[in-house]
Amino acid sequence: MLSLIQIKKIIPQEFCQFFTHVLMRQADLNPRSDAQIPNAKSILDHEYMFETLHERLWPLIEQAVGDELIPTYAYARLYSNGDILEKHVDRPACEVSVTIQLGRSHHYAWPIYMGGQRFDLGEGDGVIYPGCDVEHWRDKCDGPEGYYSGQVFLHFVRKNGQHAGEVGDNTTRNIYSYRKNRTASMENK
């Protein structure tokens, strides 16, 4: 089984702030939440911007995991005080997952727990984990008044694994443009 792998500064802080700003605009213009975090300020799933991040980090994640992967989907959420992520494991499309801390309003790291291990992520830090196998959660967010925190989740399956049928998260979009855009020059960057 894949172990937990923490990667510091997997994306630059400036990008973290940009992505979080996009989530905040989404919260202002078209607020959306989901069943997992009903009070989340906004979510963005299957959005080109986060799919592109997914695509760009794909070779790095494969290298860290030591196996060929195929992206399934990218998802981002804007959290705020009072939010709780209940203990859970993910569905098969999340065989190999990455959670990355984006921007936040205050210098407060809302910890995530995976398999009983606590992670306090700085902006741009990520953790690779076996989403289907390791329970993960966040206790109630109790940051300073007005606190918000952006998070992006990048999910993969093993190319030759038991969940390979989850490629593209079973959407009609032929696994986004990942295969088309994965080039030798991209893998060398």
JSON list of C-alpha atoms in Angstrom, two decimals:
[
{"chain": "A", "resi": 1, "resn": "MET", "atom": "CA", "xyz": [0.00, 0.00, 0.00]},
{"chain": "A", "resi": 2, "resn": "LEU", "atom": "CA", "xyz": [1.11, 3.56, -0.75]},
{"chain": "A", "resi": 3, "resn": "SER", "atom": "CA", "xyz": [2.51, 5.37, 2.26]},
{"chain": "A", "resi": 4, "resn": "LEU", "atom": "CA", "xyz": [1.75, 8.99, 3.14]},
{"chain": "A", "resi": 5, "resn": "ILE", "atom": "CA", "xyz": [4.14, 11.33, 1.30]},
{"chain": "A", "resi": 6, "resn": "GLN", "atom": "CA", "xyz": [4.37, 14.99, 2.27]},
{"chain": "A", "resi": 7, "resn": "ILE", "atom": "CA", "xyz": [5.81, 17.36, -0.35]},
{"chain": "A", "resi": 8, "resn": "LYS", "atom": "CA", "xyz": [6.73, 20.89, 0.68]},
{"chain": "A", "resi": 9, "resn": "LYS", "atom": "CA", "xyz": [6.02, 23.73, -1.76]},
{"chain": "A", "resi": 10, "resn": "ILE", "atom": "CA", "xyz": [4.60, 21.51, -4.51]},
{"chain": "A", "resi": 11, "resn": "ILE", "atom": "CA", "xyz": [3.18, 24.71, -6.02]},
{"chain": "A", "resi": 12, "resn": "PRO", "atom": "CA", "xyz": [4.39, 28.31, -5.53]},
{"chain": "A", "resi": 13, "resn": "GLN", "atom": "CA", "xyz": [2.69, 30.53, -2.98]},
{"chain": "A", "resi": 14, "resn": "GLU", "atom": "CA", "xyz": [1.65, 33.01, -5.68]},
{"chain": "A", "resi": 15, "resn": "PHE", "atom": "CA", "xyz": [-0.33, 30.27, -7.42]},
{"chain": "A", "resi": 16, "resn": "CYS", "atom": "CA", "xyz": [-1.93, 29.32, -4.10]},
{"chain": "A", "resi": 17, "resn": "GLN", "atom": "CA", "xyz": [-3.14, 32.88, -3.65]},
{"chain": "A", "resi": 18, "resn": "PHE", "atom": "CA", "xyz": [-4.42, 33.02, -7.22]},
{"chain": "A", "resi": 19, "resn": "PHE", "atom": "CA", "xyz": [-6.37, 29.75, -6.95]},
{"chain": "A", "resi": 20, "resn": "THR", "atom": "CA", "xyz": [-7.87, 30.84, -3.64]},
{"chain": "A", "resi": 21, "resn": "HIS", "atom": "CA", "xyz": [-8.91, 34.16, -5.15]},
{"chain": "A", "resi": 22, "resn": "VAL", "atom": "CA", "xyz": [-10.73, 32.22, -7.88]},
{"chain": "A", "resi": 23, "resn": "LEU", "atom": "CA", "xyz": [-12.53, 30.18, -5.19]},
{"chain": "A", "resi": 24, "resn": "MET", "atom": "CA", "xyz": [-13.49, 33.40, -3.38]},
{"chain": "A", "resi": 25, "resn": "ARG", "atom": "CA", "xyz": [-14.88, 34.89, -6.61]},
{"chain": "A", "resi": 26, "resn": "GLN", "atom": "CA", "xyz": [-16.85, 31.69, -7.12]},
{"chain": "A", "resi": 27, "resn": "ALA", "atom": "CA", "xyz": [-18.27, 32.07, -3.59]},
{"chain": "A", "resi": 28, "resn": "ASP", "atom": "CA", "xyz": [-19.33, 35.64, -4.42]},
{"chain": "A", "resi": 29, "resn": "LEU", "atom": "CA", "xyz": [-20.72, 35.03, -7.90]},
{"chain": "A", "resi": 30, "resn": "ASN", "atom": "CA", "xyz": [-22.09, 31.50, -7.82]},
{"chain": "A", "resi": 31, "resn": "PRO", "atom": "CA", "xyz": [-21.86, 29.89, -4.37]},
{"chain": "A", "resi": 32, "resn": "ARG", "atom": "CA", "xyz": [-21.84, 26.09, -4.37]},
{"chain": "A", "resi": 33, "resn": "SER", "atom": "CA", "xyz": [-21.29, 23.54, -1.66]},
{"chain": "A", "resi": 34, "resn": "ASP", "atom": "CA", "xyz": [-21.54, 19.77, -1.48]},
{"chain": "A", "resi": 35, "resn": "ALA", "atom": "CA", "xyz": [-22.95, 17.06, 0.75]},
{"chain": "A", "resi": 36, "resn": "GLN", "atom": "CA", "xyz": [-19.58, 16.39, 2.39]},
{"chain": "A", "resi": 37, "resn": "ILE", "atom": "CA", "xyz": [-19.12, 20.00, 3.62]},
{"chain": "A", "resi": 38, "resn": "PRO", "atom": "CA", "xyz": [-22.58, 21.63, 3.35]},
{"chain": "A", "resi": 39, "resn": "ASN", "atom": "CA", "xyz": [-21.37, 25.02, 4.63]},
{"chain": "A", "resi": 40, "resn": "ALA", "atom": "CA", "xyz": [-18.29, 25.25, 2.40]},
{"chain": "A", "resi": 41, "resn": "LYS", "atom": "CA", "xyz": [-18.18, 28.64, 0.71]},
{"chain": "A", "resi": 42, "resn": "SER", "atom": "CA", "xyz": [-17.52, 27.24, -2.76]},
{"chain": "A", "resi": 43, "resn": "ILE", "atom": "CA", "xyz": [-16.42, 24.21, -4.68]},
{"chain": "A", "resi": 44, "resn": "LEU", "atom": "CA", "xyz": [-15.04, 23.81, -8.16]},
{"chain": "A", "resi": 45, "resn": "ASP", "atom": "CA", "xyz": [-14.93, 20.39, -9.75]},
{"chain": "A", "resi": 46, "resn": "HIS", "atom": "CA", "xyz": [-13.95, 19.43, -13.29]},
{"chain": "A", "resi": 47, "resn": "GLU", "atom": "CA", "xyz": [-12.74, 23.01, -13.89]},
{"chain": "A", "resi": 48, "resn": "TYR", "atom": "CA", "xyz": [-10.07, 23.56, -16.52]},
{"chain": "A", "resi": 49, "resn": "MET", "atom": "CA", "xyz": [-7.85, 25.59, -14.24]},
{"chain": "A", "resi": 50, "resn": "PHE", "atom": "CA", "xyz": [-7.55, 22.83, -11.64]},
{"chain": "A", "resi": 51, "resn": "GLU", "atom": "CA", "xyz": [-7.41, 20.14, -14.32]},
{"chain": "A", "resi": 52, "resn": "THR", "atom": "CA", "xyz": [-4.41, 21.97, -15.77]},
{"chain": "A", "resi": 53, "resn": "LEU", "atom": "CA", "xyz": [-2.70, 21.98, -12.37]},
{"chain": "A", "resi": 54, "resn": "HIS", "atom": "CA", "xyz": [-3.52, 18.26, -12.15]},
{"chain": "A", "resi": 55, "resn": "GLU", "atom": "CA", "xyz": [-1.97, 17.71, -15.56]},
{"chain": "A", "resi": 56, "resn": "ARG", "atom": "CA", "xyz": [1.19, 19.68, -14.74]},
{"chain": "A", "resi": 57, "resn": "LEU", "atom": "CA", "xyz": [1.80, 17.87, -11.44]},
{"chain": "A", "resi": 58, "resn": "TRP", "atom": "CA", "xyz": [1.04, 14.41, -12.85]},
{"chain": "A", "resi": 59, "resn": "PRO", "atom": "CA", "xyz": [4.70, 13.45, -13.63]},
{"chain": "A", "resi": 60, "resn": "LEU", "atom": "CA", "xyz": [5.85, 14.65, -10.19]},
{"chain": "A", "resi": 61, "resn": "ILE", "atom": "CA", "xyz": [3.18, 12.57, -8.45]},
{"chain": "A", "resi": 62, "resn": "GLU", "atom": "CA", "xyz": [4.08, 9.51, -10.53]},
{"chain": "A", "resi": 63, "resn": "GLN", "atom": "CA", "xyz": [7.71, 9.95, -9.59]},
{"chain": "A", "resi": 64, "resn": "ALA", "atom": "CA", "xyz": [6.88, 10.25, -5.89]},
{"chain": "A", "resi": 65, "resn": "VAL", "atom": "CA", "xyz": [4.59, 7.20, -5.98]},
{"chain": "A", "resi": 66, "resn": "GLY", "atom": "CA", "xyz": [6.86, 5.14, -8.23]},
{"chain": "A", "resi": 67, "resn": "ASP", "atom": "CA", "xyz": [4.07, 3.96, -10.51]},
{"chain": "A", "resi": 68, "resn": "GLU", "atom": "CA", "xyz": [2.28, 5.03, -13.69]},
{"chain": "A", "resi": 69, "resn": "LEU", "atom": "CA", "xyz": [-0.92, 6.92, -12.91]},
{"chain": "A", "resi": 70, "resn": "ILE", "atom": "CA", "xyz": [-3.88, 8.27, -14.83]},
{"chain": "A", "resi": 71, "resn": "PRO", "atom": "CA", "xyz": [-5.80, 11.33, -13.61]},
{"chain": "A", "resi": 72, "resn": "THR", "atom": "CA", "xyz": [-9.44, 10.90, -12.66]},
{"chain": "A", "resi": 73, "resn": "TYR", "atom": "CA", "xyz": [-10.55, 14.34, -11.47]},
{"chain": "A", "resi": 74, "resn": "ALA", "atom": "CA", "xyz": [-9.56, 17.57, -9.74]},
{"chain": "A", "resi": 75, "resn": "TYR", "atom": "CA", "xyz": [-11.64, 19.30, -7.09]},
{"chain": "A", "resi": 76, "resn": "ALA", "atom": "CA", "xyz": [-11.19, 22.47, -5.04]},
{"chain": "A", "resi": 77, "resn": "ARG", "atom": "CA", "xyz": [-13.02, 23.77, -2.00]},
{"chain": "A", "resi": 78, "resn": "LEU", "atom": "CA", "xyz": [-13.01, 26.95, 0.08]},
{"chain": "A", "resi": 79, "resn": "TYR", "atom": "CA", "xyz": [-13.40, 26.19, 3.79]},
{"chain": "A", "resi": 80, "resn": "SER", "atom": "CA", "xyz": [-14.25, 28.53, 6.65]},
{"chain": "A", "resi": 81, "resn": "ASN", "atom": "CA", "xyz": [-14.77, 28.44, 10.41]},
{"chain": "A", "resi": 82, "resn": "GLY", "atom": "CA", "xyz": [-17.17, 25.79, 11.63]},
{"chain": "A", "resi": 83, "resn": "ASP", "atom": "CA", "xyz": [-16.50, 23.39, 8.75]},
{"chain": "A", "resi": 84, "resn": "ILE", "atom": "CA", "xyz": [-15.85, 19.76, 9.66]},
{"chain": "A", "resi": 85, "resn": "LEU", "atom": "CA", "xyz": [-14.60, 17.01, 7.37]},
{"chain": "A", "resi": 86, "resn": "GLU", "atom": "CA", "xyz": [-15.92, 13.77, 8.83]},
{"chain": "A", "resi": 87, "resn": "LYS", "atom": "CA", "xyz": [-13.66, 10.72, 8.95]},
{"chain": "A", "resi": 88, "resn": "HIS", "atom": "CA", "xyz": [-13.98, 8.83, 5.66]},
{"chain": "A", "resi": 89, "resn": "VAL", "atom": "CA", "xyz": [-12.24, 6.97, 2.85]},
{"chain": "A", "resi": 90, "resn": "ASP", "atom": "CA", "xyz": [-12.71, 7.98, -0.76]},
{"chain": "A", "resi": 91, "resn": "ARG", "atom": "CA", "xyz": [-14.32, 6.24, -3.71]},
{"chain": "A", "resi": 92, "resn": "PRO", "atom": "CA", "xyz": [-12.34, 4.15, -6.24]},
{"chain": "A", "resi": 93, "resn": "ALA", "atom": "CA", "xyz": [-11.55, 7.16, -8.49]},
{"chain": "A", "resi": 94, "resn": "CYS", "atom": "CA", "xyz": [-9.31, 8.39, -5.64]},
{"chain": "A", "resi": 95, "resn": "GLU", "atom": "CA", "xyz": [-6.88, 5.45, -5.50]},
{"chain": "A", "resi": 96, "resn": "VAL", "atom": "CA", "xyz": [-3.94, 7.88, -5.30]},
{"chain": "A", "resi": 97, "resn": "SER", "atom": "CA", "xyz": [-4.87, 11.33, -4.03]},
{"chain": "A", "resi": 98, "resn": "VAL", "atom": "CA", "xyz": [-3.09, 14.60, -3.38]},
{"chain": "A", "resi": 99, "resn": "THR", "atom": "CA", "xyz": [-4.37, 17.36, -1.13]},
{"chain": "A", "resi": 100, "resn": "ILE", "atom": "CA", "xyz": [-2.67, 20.74, -1.49]},
{"chain": "A", "resi": 101, "resn": "GLN", "atom": "CA", "xyz": [-3.08, 23.73, 0.80]},
{"chain": "A", "resi": 102, "resn": "LEU", "atom": "CA", "xyz": [-3.86, 26.81, -1.26]},
{"chain": "A", "resi": 103, "resn": "GLY", "atom": "CA", "xyz": [-4.14, 30.33, 0.16]},
{"chain": "A", "resi": 104, "resn": "ARG", "atom": "CA", "xyz": [-5.70, 31.21, 3.48]},
{"chain": "A", "resi": 105, "resn": "SER", "atom": "CA", "xyz": [-6.71, 34.37, 5.28]},
{"chain": "A", "resi": 106, "resn": "HIS", "atom": "CA", "xyz": [-4.60, 33.99, 8.42]},
{"chain": "A", "resi": 107, "resn": "HIS", "atom": "CA", "xyz": [-1.46, 32.20, 9.50]},
{"chain": "A", "resi": 108, "resn": "TYR", "atom": "CA", "xyz": [-3.47, 29.29, 10.89]},
{"chain": "A", "resi": 109, "resn": "ALA", "atom": "CA", "xyz": [-2.97, 25.77, 9.60]},
{"chain": "A", "resi": 110, "resn": "TRP", "atom": "CA", "xyz": [-6.22, 23.83, 9.85]},
{"chain": "A", "resi": 111, "resn": "PRO", "atom": "CA", "xyz": [-4.80, 20.32, 10.27]},
{"chain": "A", "resi": 112, "resn": "ILE", "atom": "CA", "xyz": [-5.80, 17.29, 8.26]},
{"chain": "A", "resi": 113, "resn": "TYR", "atom": "CA", "xyz": [-5.48, 13.84, 9.79]},
{"chain": "A", "resi": 114, "resn": "MET", "atom": "CA", "xyz": [-4.64, 10.77, 7.74]},
{"chain": "A", "resi": 115, "resn": "GLY", "atom": "CA", "xyz": [-4.45, 7.36, 9.32]},
{"chain": "A", "resi": 116, "resn": "GLY", "atom": "CA", "xyz": [-4.07, 9.04, 12.69]},
{"chain": "A", "resi": 117, "resn": "GLN", "atom": "CA", "xyz": [-1.15, 11.23, 11.56]},
{"chain": "A", "resi": 118, "resn": "ARG", "atom": "CA", "xyz": [-1.58, 15.03, 11.76]},
{"chain": "A", "resi": 119, "resn": "PHE", "atom": "CA", "xyz": [-0.47, 17.30, 8.92]},
{"chain": "A", "resi": 120, "resn": "ASP", "atom": "CA", "xyz": [-0.25, 21.10, 9.31]},
{"chain": "A", "resi": 121, "resn": "LEU", "atom": "CA", "xyz": [0.26, 22.21, 5.73]},
{"chain": "A", "resi": 122, "resn": "GLY", "atom": "CA", "xyz": [1.71, 25.53, 4.69]},
{"chain": "A", "resi": 123, "resn": "GLU", "atom": "CA", "xyz": [0.60, 27.27, 1.49]},
{"chain": "A", "resi": 124, "resn": "GLY", "atom": "CA", "xyz": [1.74, 25.13, -1.43]},
{"chain": "A", "resi": 125, "resn": "ASP", "atom": "CA", "xyz": [2.39, 22.02, 0.68]},
{"chain": "A", "resi": 126, "resn": "GLY", "atom": "CA", "xyz": [0.74, 18.76, -0.27]},
{"chain": "A", "resi": 127, "resn": "VAL", "atom": "CA", "xyz": [0.26, 15.20, 0.92]},
{"chain": "A", "resi": 128, "resn": "ILE", "atom": "CA", "xyz": [-0.01, 12.19, -1.37]},
{"chain": "A", "resi": 129, "resn": "TYR", "atom": "CA", "xyz": [-2.12, 9.42, 0.15]},
{"chain": "A", "resi": 130, "resn": "PRO", "atom": "CA", "xyz": [-4.11, 6.31, -0.78]},
{"chain": "A", "resi": 131, "resn": "GLY", "atom": "CA", "xyz": [-7.56, 7.89, -0.69]},
{"chain": "A", "resi": 132, "resn": "CYS", "atom": "CA", "xyz": [-9.46, 4.60, -0.87]},
{"chain": "A", "resi": 133, "resn": "ASP", "atom": "CA", "xyz": [-7.48, 2.97, 1.93]},
{"chain": "A", "resi": 134, "resn": "VAL", "atom": "CA", "xyz": [-6.59, 5.58, 4.55]},
{"chain": "A", "resi": 135, "resn": "GLU", "atom": "CA", "xyz": [-9.21, 7.29, 6.69]},
{"chain": "A", "resi": 136, "resn": "HIS", "atom": "CA", "xyz": [-8.79, 11.04, 6.64]},
{"chain": "A", "resi": 137, "resn": "TRP", "atom": "CA", "xyz": [-10.61, 13.92, 8.31]},
{"chain": "A", "resi": 138, "resn": "ARG", "atom": "CA", "xyz": [-10.45, 17.41, 9.72]},
{"chain": "A", "resi": 139, "resn": "ASP", "atom": "CA", "xyz": [-11.79, 18.42, 13.10]},
{"chain": "A", "resi": 140, "resn": "LYS", "atom": "CA", "xyz": [-13.95, 21.53, 13.38]},
{"chain": "A", "resi": 141, "resn": "CYS", "atom": "CA", "xyz": [-12.24, 24.56, 11.86]},
{"chain": "A", "resi": 142, "resn": "ASP", "atom": "CA", "xyz": [-11.69, 27.09, 14.63]},
{"chain": "A", "resi": 143, "resn": "GLY", "atom": "CA", "xyz": [-9.45, 29.67, 13.03]},
{"chain": "A", "resi": 144, "resn": "PRO", "atom": "CA", "xyz": [-9.46, 33.40, 13.72]},
{"chain": "A", "resi": 145, "resn": "GLU", "atom": "CA", "xyz": [-12.62, 35.36, 12.94]},
{"chain": "A", "resi": 146, "resn": "GLY", "atom": "CA", "xyz": [-13.19, 35.55, 9.20]},
{"chain": "A", "resi": 147, "resn": "TYR", "atom": "CA", "xyz": [-10.86, 32.65, 8.48]},
{"chain": "A", "resi": 148, "resn": "TYR", "atom": "CA", "xyz": [-10.98, 30.91, 5.09]},
{"chain": "A", "resi": 149, "resn": "SER", "atom": "CA", "xyz": [-8.77, 28.27, 3.52]},
{"chain": "A", "resi": 150, "resn": "GLY", "atom": "CA", "xyz": [-8.52, 27.00, -0.05]},
{"chain": "A", "resi": 151, "resn": "GLN", "atom": "CA", "xyz": [-7.71, 23.38, -0.77]},
{"chain": "A", "resi": 152, "resn": "VAL", "atom": "CA", "xyz": [-7.31, 21.47, -4.03]},
{"chain": "A", "resi": 153, "resn": "PHE", "atom": "CA", "xyz": [-7.57, 17.71, -4.40]},
{"chain": "A", "resi": 154, "resn": "LEU", "atom": "CA", "xyz": [-6.01, 15.86, -7.33]},
{"chain": "A", "resi": 155, "resn": "HIS", "atom": "CA", "xyz": [-7.08, 12.26, -7.81]},
{"chain": "A", "resi": 156, "resn": "PHE", "atom": "CA", "xyz": [-5.50, 9.45, -9.82]},
{"chain": "A", "resi": 157, "resn": "VAL", "atom": "CA", "xyz": [-5.76, 5.72, -10.42]},
{"chain": "A", "resi": 158, "resn": "ARG", "atom": "CA", "xyz": [-2.90, 3.36, -11.14]},
{"chain": "A", "resi": 159, "resn": "LYS", "atom": "CA", "xyz": [-2.62, 2.85, -14.89]},
{"chain": "A", "resi": 160, "resn": "ASN", "atom": "CA", "xyz": [-2.54, -0.94, -14.52]},
{"chain": "A", "resi": 161, "resn": "GLY", "atom": "CA", "xyz": [-4.46, -1.15, -11.25]},
{"chain": "A", "resi": 162, "resn": "GLN", "atom": "CA", "xyz": [-7.85, -2.47, -10.23]},
{"chain": "A", "resi": 163, "resn": "HIS", "atom": "CA", "xyz": [-9.49, 0.98, -10.49]},
{"chain": "A", "resi": 164, "resn": "ALA", "atom": "CA", "xyz": [-8.22, 1.88, -13.99]},
{"chain": "A", "resi": 165, "resn": "GLY", "atom": "CA", "xyz": [-11.84, 1.93, -15.18]},
{"chain": "A", "resi": 166, "resn": "GLU", "atom": "CA", "xyz": [-12.36, 5.14, -13.19]},
{"chain": "A", "resi": 167, "resn": "VAL", "atom": "CA", "xyz": [-10.25, 7.12, -15.68]},
{"chain": "A", "resi": 168, "resn": "GLY", "atom": "CA", "xyz": [-11.74, 10.55, -16.29]},
{"chain": "A", "resi": 169, "resn": "ASP", "atom": "CA", "xyz": [-14.09, 10.03, -13.33]},
{"chain": "A", "resi": 170, "resn": "ASN", "atom": "CA", "xyz": [-16.50, 8.36, -15.76]},
{"chain": "A", "resi": 171, "resn": "THR", "atom": "CA", "xyz": [-17.34, 11.68, -17.43]},
{"chain": "A", "resi": 172, "resn": "THR", "atom": "CA", "xyz": [-18.05, 12.09, -21.10]},
{"chain": "A", "resi": 173, "resn": "ARG", "atom": "CA", "xyz": [-14.86, 14.10, -21.50]},
{"chain": "A", "resi": 174, "resn": "ASN", "atom": "CA", "xyz": [-12.34, 11.41, -22.50]},
{"chain": "A", "resi": 175, "resn": "ILE", "atom": "CA", "xyz": [-10.17, 12.00, -19.43]},
{"chain": "A", "resi": 176, "resn": "TYR", "atom": "CA", "xyz": [-10.04, 15.69, -20.17]},
{"chain": "A", "resi": 177, "resn": "SER", "atom": "CA", "xyz": [-7.16, 16.53, -22.44]},
{"chain": "A", "resi": 178, "resn": "TYR", "atom": "CA", "xyz": [-4.60, 14.75, -20.29]},
{"chain": "A", "resi": 179, "resn": "ARG", "atom": "CA", "xyz": [-3.38, 12.21, -22.79]},
{"chain": "A", "resi": 180, "resn": "LYS", "atom": "CA", "xyz": [-3.26, 14.75, -25.59]},
{"chain": "A", "resi": 181, "resn": "ASN", "atom": "CA", "xyz": [-1.35, 17.31, -23.53]},
{"chain": "A", "resi": 182, "resn": "ARG", "atom": "CA", "xyz": [1.14, 15.01, -21.83]},
{"chain": "A", "resi": 183, "resn": "THR", "atom": "CA", "xyz": [4.30, 15.67, -23.78]},
{"chain": "A", "resi": 184, "resn": "ALA", "atom": "CA", "xyz": [7.97, 14.87, -23.37]},
{"chain": "A", "resi": 185, "resn": "SER", "atom": "CA", "xyz": [8.75, 18.56, -22.78]},
{"chain": "A", "resi": 186, "resn": "MET", "atom": "CA", "xyz": [6.17, 18.67, -19.98]},
{"chain": "A", "resi": 187, "resn": "GLU", "atom": "CA", "xyz": [7.76, 15.71, -18.25]},
{"chain": "A", "resi": 188, "resn": "ASN", "atom": "CA", "xyz": [11.18, 17.35, -18.31]},
{"chain": "A", "resi": 189, "resn": "LYS", "atom": "CA", "xyz": [9.99, 20.50, -16.49]}
]
